[in-house]
Tab-separated table of C-alpha atoms and ligand atoms in Angstrom:
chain	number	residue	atom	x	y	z
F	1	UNK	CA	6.204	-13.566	153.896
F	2	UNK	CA	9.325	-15.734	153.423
F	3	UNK	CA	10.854	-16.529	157.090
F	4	UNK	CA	14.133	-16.144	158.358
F	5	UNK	CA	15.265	-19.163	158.683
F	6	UNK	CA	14.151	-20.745	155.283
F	7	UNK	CA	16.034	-17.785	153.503
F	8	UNK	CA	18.768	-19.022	154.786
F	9	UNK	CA	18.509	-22.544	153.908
F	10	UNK	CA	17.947	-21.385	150.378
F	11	UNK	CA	19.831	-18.758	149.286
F	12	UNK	CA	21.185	-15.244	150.213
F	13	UNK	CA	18.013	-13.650	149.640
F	14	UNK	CA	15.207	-16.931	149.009
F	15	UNK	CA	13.967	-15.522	145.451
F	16	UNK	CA	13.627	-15.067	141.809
F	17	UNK	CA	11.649	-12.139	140.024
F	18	UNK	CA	12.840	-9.826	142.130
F	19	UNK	CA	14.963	-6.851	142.226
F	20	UNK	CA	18.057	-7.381	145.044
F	21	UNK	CA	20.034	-4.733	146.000
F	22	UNK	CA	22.914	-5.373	147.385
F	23	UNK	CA	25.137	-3.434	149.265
F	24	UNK	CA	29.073	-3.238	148.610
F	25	UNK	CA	32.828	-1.442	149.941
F	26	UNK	CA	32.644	1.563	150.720
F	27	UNK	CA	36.452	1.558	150.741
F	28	UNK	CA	37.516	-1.020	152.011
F	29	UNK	CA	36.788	-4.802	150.395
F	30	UNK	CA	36.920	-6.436	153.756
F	31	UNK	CA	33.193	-4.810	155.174
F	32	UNK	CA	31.804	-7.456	151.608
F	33	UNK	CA	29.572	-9.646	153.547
F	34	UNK	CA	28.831	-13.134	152.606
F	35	UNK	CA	25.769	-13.032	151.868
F	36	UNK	CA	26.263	-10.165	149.694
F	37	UNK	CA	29.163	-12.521	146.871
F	38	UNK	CA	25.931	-15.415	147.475
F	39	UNK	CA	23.421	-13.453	146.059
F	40	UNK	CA	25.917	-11.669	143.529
F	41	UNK	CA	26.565	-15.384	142.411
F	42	UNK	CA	22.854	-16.366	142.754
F	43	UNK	CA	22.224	-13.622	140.359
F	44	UNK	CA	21.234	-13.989	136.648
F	45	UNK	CA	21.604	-10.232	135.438
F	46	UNK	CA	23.800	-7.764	137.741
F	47	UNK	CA	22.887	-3.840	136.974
F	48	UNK	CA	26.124	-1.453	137.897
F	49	UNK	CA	27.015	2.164	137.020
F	50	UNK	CA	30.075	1.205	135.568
F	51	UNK	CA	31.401	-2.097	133.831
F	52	UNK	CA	34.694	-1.542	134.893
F	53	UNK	CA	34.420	-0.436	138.579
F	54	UNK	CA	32.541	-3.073	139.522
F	55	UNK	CA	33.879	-5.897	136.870
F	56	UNK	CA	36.990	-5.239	139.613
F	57	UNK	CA	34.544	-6.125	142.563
F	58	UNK	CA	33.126	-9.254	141.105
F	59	UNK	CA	36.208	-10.408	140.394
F	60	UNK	CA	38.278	-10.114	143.368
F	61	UNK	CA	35.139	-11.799	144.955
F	62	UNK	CA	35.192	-15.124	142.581
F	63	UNK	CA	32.238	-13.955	140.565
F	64	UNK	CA	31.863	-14.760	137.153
F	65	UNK	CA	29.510	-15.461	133.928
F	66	UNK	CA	27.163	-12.449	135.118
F	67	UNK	CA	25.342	-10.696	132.497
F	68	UNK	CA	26.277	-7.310	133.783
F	69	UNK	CA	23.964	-4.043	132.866
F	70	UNK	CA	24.639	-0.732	133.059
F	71	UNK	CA	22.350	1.681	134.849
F	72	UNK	CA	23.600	5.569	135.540
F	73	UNK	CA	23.108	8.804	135.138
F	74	UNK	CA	23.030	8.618	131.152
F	75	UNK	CA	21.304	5.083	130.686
F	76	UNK	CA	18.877	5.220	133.674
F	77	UNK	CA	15.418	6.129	132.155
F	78	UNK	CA	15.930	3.331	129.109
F	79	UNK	CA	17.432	1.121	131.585
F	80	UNK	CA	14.937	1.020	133.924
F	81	UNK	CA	12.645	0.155	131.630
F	82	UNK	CA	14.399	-3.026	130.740
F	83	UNK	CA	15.383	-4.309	134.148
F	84	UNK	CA	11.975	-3.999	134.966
F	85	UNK	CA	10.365	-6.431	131.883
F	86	UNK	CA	13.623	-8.573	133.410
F	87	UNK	CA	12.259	-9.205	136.544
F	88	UNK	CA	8.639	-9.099	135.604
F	89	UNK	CA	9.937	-12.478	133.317
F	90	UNK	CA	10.905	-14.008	136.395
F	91	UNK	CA	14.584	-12.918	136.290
F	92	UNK	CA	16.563	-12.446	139.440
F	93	UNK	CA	18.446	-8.941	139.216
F	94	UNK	CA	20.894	-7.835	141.542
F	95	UNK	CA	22.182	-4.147	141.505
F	96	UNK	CA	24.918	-2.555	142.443
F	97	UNK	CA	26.469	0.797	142.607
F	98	UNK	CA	30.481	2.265	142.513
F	99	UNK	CA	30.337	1.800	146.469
F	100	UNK	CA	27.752	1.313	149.383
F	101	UNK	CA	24.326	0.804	149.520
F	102	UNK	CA	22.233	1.210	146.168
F	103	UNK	CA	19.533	3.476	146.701
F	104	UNK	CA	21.032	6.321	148.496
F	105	UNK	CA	21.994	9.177	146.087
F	106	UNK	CA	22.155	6.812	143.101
F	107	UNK	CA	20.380	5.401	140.500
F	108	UNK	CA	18.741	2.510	142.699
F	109	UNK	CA	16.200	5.290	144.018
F	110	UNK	CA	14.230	5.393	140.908
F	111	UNK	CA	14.981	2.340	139.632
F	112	UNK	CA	13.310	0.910	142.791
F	113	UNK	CA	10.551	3.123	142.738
F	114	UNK	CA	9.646	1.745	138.839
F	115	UNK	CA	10.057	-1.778	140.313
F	116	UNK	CA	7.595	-1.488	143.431
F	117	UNK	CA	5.361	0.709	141.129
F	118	UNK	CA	4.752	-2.492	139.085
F	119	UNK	CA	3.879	-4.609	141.567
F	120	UNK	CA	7.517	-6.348	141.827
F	121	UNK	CA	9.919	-7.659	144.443
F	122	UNK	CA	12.103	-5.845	145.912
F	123	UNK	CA	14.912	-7.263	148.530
F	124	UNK	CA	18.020	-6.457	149.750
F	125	UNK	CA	21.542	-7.444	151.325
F	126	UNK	CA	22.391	-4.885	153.430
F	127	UNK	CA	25.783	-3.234	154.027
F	128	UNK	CA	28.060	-0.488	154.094
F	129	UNK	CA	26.792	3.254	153.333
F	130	UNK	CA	28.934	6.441	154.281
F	131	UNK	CA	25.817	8.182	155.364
F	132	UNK	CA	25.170	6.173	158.570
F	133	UNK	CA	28.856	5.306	159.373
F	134	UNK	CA	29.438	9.336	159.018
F	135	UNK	CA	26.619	10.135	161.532
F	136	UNK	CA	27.412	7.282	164.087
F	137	UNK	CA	31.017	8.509	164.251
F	138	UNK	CA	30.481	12.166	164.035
F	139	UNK	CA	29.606	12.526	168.004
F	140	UNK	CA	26.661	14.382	167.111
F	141	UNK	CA	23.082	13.143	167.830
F	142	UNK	CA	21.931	10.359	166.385
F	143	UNK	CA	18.374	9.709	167.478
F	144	UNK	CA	16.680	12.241	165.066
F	145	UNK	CA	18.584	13.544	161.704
F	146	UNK	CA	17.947	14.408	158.212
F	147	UNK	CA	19.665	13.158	155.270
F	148	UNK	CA	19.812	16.089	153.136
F	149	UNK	CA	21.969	13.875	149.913
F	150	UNK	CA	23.660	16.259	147.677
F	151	UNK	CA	22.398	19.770	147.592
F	152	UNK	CA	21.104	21.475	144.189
F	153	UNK	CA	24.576	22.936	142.734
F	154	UNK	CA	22.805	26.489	142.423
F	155	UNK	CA	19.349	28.395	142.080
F	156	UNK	CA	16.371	29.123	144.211
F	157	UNK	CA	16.974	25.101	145.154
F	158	UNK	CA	19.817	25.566	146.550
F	159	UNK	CA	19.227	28.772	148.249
F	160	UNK	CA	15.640	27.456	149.731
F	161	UNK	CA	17.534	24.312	151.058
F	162	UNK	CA	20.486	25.875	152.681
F	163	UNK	CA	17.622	28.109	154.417
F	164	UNK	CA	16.407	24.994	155.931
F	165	UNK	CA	19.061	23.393	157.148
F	166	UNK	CA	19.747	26.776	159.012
F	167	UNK	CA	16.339	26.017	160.794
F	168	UNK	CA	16.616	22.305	161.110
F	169	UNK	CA	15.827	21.024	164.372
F	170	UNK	CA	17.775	17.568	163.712
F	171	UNK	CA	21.259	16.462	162.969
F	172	UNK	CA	21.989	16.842	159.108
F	173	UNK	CA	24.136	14.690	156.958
F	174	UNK	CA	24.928	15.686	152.983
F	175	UNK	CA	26.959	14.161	150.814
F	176	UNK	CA	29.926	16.430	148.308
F	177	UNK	CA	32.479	16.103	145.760
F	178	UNK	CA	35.269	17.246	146.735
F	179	UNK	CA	35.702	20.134	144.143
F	180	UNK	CA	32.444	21.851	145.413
F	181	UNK	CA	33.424	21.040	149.094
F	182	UNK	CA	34.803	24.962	149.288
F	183	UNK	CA	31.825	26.723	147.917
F	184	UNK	CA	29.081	24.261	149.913
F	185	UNK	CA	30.744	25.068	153.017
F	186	UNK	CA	30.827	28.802	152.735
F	187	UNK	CA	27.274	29.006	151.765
F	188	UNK	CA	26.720	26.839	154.676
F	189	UNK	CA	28.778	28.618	156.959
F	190	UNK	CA	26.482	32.070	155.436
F	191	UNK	CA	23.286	29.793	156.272
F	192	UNK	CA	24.070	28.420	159.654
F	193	UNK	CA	26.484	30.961	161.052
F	194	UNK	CA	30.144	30.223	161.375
F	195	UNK	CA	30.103	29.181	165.136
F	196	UNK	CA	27.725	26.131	164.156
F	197	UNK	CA	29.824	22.621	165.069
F	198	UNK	CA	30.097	20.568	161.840
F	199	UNK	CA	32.092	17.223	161.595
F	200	UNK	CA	33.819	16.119	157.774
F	201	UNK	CA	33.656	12.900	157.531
F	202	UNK	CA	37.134	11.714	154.695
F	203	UNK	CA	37.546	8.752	152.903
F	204	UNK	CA	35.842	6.397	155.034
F	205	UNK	CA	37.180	3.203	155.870
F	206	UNK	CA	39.626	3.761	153.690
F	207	UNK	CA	43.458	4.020	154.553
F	208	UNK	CA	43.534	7.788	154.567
F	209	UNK	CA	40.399	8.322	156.962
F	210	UNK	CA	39.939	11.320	158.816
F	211	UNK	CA	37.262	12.593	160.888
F	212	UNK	CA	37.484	16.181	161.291
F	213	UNK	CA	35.290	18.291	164.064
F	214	UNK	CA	34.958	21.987	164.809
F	215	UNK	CA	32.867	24.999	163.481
F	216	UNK	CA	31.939	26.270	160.021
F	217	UNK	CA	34.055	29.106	160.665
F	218	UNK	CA	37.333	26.727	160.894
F	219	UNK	CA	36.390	24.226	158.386
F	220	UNK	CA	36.433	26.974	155.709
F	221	UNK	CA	39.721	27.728	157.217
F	222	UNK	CA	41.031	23.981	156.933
F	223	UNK	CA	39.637	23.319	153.146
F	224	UNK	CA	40.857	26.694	151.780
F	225	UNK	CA	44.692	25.857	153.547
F	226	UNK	CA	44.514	22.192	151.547
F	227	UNK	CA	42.769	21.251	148.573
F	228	UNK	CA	39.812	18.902	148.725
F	229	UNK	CA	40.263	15.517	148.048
F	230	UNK	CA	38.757	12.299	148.401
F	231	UNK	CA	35.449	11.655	149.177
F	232	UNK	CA	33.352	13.675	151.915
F	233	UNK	CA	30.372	13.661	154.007
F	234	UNK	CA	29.464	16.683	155.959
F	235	UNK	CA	27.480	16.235	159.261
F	236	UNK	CA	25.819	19.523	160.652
F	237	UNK	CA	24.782	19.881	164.236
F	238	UNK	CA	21.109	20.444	165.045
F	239	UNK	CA	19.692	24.318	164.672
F	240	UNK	CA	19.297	25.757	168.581
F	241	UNK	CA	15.965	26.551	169.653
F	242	UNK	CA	15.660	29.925	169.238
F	243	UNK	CA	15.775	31.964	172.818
F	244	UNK	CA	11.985	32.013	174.489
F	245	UNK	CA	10.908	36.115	174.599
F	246	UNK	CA	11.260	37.591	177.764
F	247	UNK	CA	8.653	39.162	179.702
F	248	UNK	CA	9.484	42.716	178.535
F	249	UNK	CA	9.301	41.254	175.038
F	250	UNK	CA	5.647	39.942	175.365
F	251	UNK	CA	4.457	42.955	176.879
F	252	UNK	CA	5.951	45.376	174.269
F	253	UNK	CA	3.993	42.777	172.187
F	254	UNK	CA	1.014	43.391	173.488
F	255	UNK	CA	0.809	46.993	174.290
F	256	UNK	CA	1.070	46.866	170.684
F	257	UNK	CA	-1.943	44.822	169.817
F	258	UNK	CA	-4.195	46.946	172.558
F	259	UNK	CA	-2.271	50.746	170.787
F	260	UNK	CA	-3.949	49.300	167.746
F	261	UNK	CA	-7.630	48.862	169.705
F	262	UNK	CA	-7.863	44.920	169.957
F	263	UNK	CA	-9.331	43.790	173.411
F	264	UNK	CA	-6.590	42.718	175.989
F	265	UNK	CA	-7.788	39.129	175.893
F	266	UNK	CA	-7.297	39.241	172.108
F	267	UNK	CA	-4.248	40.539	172.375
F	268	UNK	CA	-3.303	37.882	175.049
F	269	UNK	CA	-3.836	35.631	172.318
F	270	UNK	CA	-2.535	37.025	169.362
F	271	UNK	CA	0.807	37.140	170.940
F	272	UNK	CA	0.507	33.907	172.864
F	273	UNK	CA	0.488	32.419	169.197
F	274	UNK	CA	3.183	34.859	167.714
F	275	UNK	CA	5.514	33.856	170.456
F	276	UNK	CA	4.429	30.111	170.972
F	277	UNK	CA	3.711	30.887	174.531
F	278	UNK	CA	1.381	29.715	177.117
F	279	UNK	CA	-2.001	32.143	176.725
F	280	UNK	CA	-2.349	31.798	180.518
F	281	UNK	CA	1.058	33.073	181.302
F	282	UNK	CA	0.322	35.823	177.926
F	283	UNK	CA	-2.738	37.298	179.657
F	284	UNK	CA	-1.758	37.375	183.358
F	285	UNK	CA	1.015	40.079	181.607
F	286	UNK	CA	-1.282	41.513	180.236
F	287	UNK	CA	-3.894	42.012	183.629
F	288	UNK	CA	-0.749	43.179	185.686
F	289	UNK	CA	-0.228	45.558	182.599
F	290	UNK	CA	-4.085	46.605	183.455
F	291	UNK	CA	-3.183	46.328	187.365
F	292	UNK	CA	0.024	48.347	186.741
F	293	UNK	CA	-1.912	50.957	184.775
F	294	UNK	CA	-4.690	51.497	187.165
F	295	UNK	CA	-2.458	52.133	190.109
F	296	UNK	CA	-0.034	54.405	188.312
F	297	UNK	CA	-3.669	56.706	187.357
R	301	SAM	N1	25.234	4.759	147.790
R	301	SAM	C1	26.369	5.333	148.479
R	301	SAM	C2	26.255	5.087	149.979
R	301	SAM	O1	25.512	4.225	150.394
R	301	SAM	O2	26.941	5.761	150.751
R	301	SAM	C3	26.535	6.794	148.155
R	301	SAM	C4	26.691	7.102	146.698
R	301	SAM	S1	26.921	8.762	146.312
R	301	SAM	C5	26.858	8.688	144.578
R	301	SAM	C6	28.639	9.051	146.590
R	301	SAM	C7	28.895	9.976	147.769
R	301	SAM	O3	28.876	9.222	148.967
R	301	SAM	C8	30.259	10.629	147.742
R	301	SAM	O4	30.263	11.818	146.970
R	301	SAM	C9	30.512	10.918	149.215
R	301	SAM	O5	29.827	12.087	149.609
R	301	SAM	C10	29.850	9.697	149.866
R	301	SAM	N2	30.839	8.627	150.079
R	301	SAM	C11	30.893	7.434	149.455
R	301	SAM	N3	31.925	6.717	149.914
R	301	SAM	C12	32.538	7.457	150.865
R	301	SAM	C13	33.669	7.267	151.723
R	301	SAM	N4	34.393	6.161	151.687
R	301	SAM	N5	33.999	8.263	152.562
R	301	SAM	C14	33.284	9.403	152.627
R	301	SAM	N6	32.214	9.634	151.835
R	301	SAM	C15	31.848	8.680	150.975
């Protein structure tokens, strides 16, 4: 493994044949590191979804002579096939995307994938990406969430993944365009109930940010009173855990197991595993339903 150190002394990322991805702007061109123009300039081939989005990048940070490819949503599969016989040859290929860090919700996730899958190097310059500046800023917890991307636009994919992040017992982040902002957050708002907190994350680090935090219910109300624009990320607070049963719950529980002529132990633990509750505390309700029986007769 190449050290630290003699990385450093080489180059911004210490080697050719490999794939480098390197993350750019979100928004705003000062968060381009150094090390991210070094191994731009290091570069032989630079991949990017567009010519002219990022021909404005390189540019503006002195870099120039790249053979620049394009990989996106329309090029990808042929693409990927190329870049990899590029850096198979011994090639150094850097990729880009429009903004951030390649690999999230872009092209770079397959692409890098195909690479690794052929036994390639993969490195990367790491940077800016709206998902984790969203969830450090959005005052909900950070120690355990789910990055959710973009949701399917419709279909039993889209239904069967707003159904989870009802149920989701971590913090959830998902990225949207801002003309399906309206419909994503009603269908949220029908998933997760309207009182659940949710934080909109705007144009990030740009010069109209805005971090916006309430509940479904009055982030319907805020996107339907001005039209979407920009770009969003939507941060969802954690599902509760649902209420524990009360006692008079397990006990209607089991009276109902021992109606239907299963042994009060079984019962005990039938609805000690329906319930997710201690068997102990199941069946000791269930021998003071015995006790309470017997001294009522
Ligand atoms: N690779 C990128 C990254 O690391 O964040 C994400 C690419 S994805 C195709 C684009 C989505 O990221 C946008 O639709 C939006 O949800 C989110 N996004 C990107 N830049 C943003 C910004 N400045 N503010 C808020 N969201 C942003």
């Amino acid at each position: 493994m190449t050290s630290e150190s003699s990385k450093d002394s080489r180059s911004a990322t210490g080697m050719t044949g490999a794939l480098v991805l390197v993350a750019t702007p979100i928004g705003n061109l000062g968060d381009m590191s150094q090390r991210a123009v070094d191994a731009l300039k290091e570069a032989e081939i630079i991949c990017c979804e567009d010519t002219r989005h990022s021909g404005k990048l390189l540019s503006h940070f002195g870099v120039a002579g790249k053979k620049l490819m394009v990989i996106n949503e329309h090029t990808e599969y042929d693409a990927r096939e190329e870049i990899v016989g590029l850096v198979a040859s011994g090639k150094s290929v850097a990729l880009i995307t429009d903004a951030g860090t390649p690999g999230i919700s872009d092209p770079g996730e397959r692409l890098v994938v195909a690479v690794v899958n052929a036994g390639l190097q993969v490195s990367a310059i790491p940077g800016p990406s709206a998902l984790i500046m969203a969830l450090v800023i959005s005052g909900l917890p950070t120690s355990r969430f789910v990055f959710e991307g973009f949701l399917p636009r419709s279909g039993a994919d889209r239904t069967e993944r707003l159904a989870m992040t009802a149920t989701e017992s971590r913090t959830i982040v998902l990225y949207e365009a801002p003309h399906r902002l309206i419909k994503t957050l009603s269908d949220l708002t029908t998933a997760c109930g309207a009182m659940r907190r949710v934080v909109l994350a705007r144009e990030l680090t740009k010069l109209h940010e805005q971090i916006w935090r309430g509940t479904l219910q009055d982030a319907n109300m805020l996107v339907a009173a001005t039209e979407p624009r920009g770009e969003y990320v939507i941060i969802i607070e954690p599902a509760k855990p649902p209420a524990p049963p009360t006692d008079a719950e397990l006990v209607a529980a089991i009276k109902a197991e021992i109606a239907k002529g299963v042994s009060r132990k079984d019962s005990a633990a039938r609805v000690s595993a329906r319930f997710g509750v201690a068997k102990r505390t199941v069946y000791e309700l269930a021998l003071q339903l015995r006790d309470d029986t017997e001294s009522s007769t």
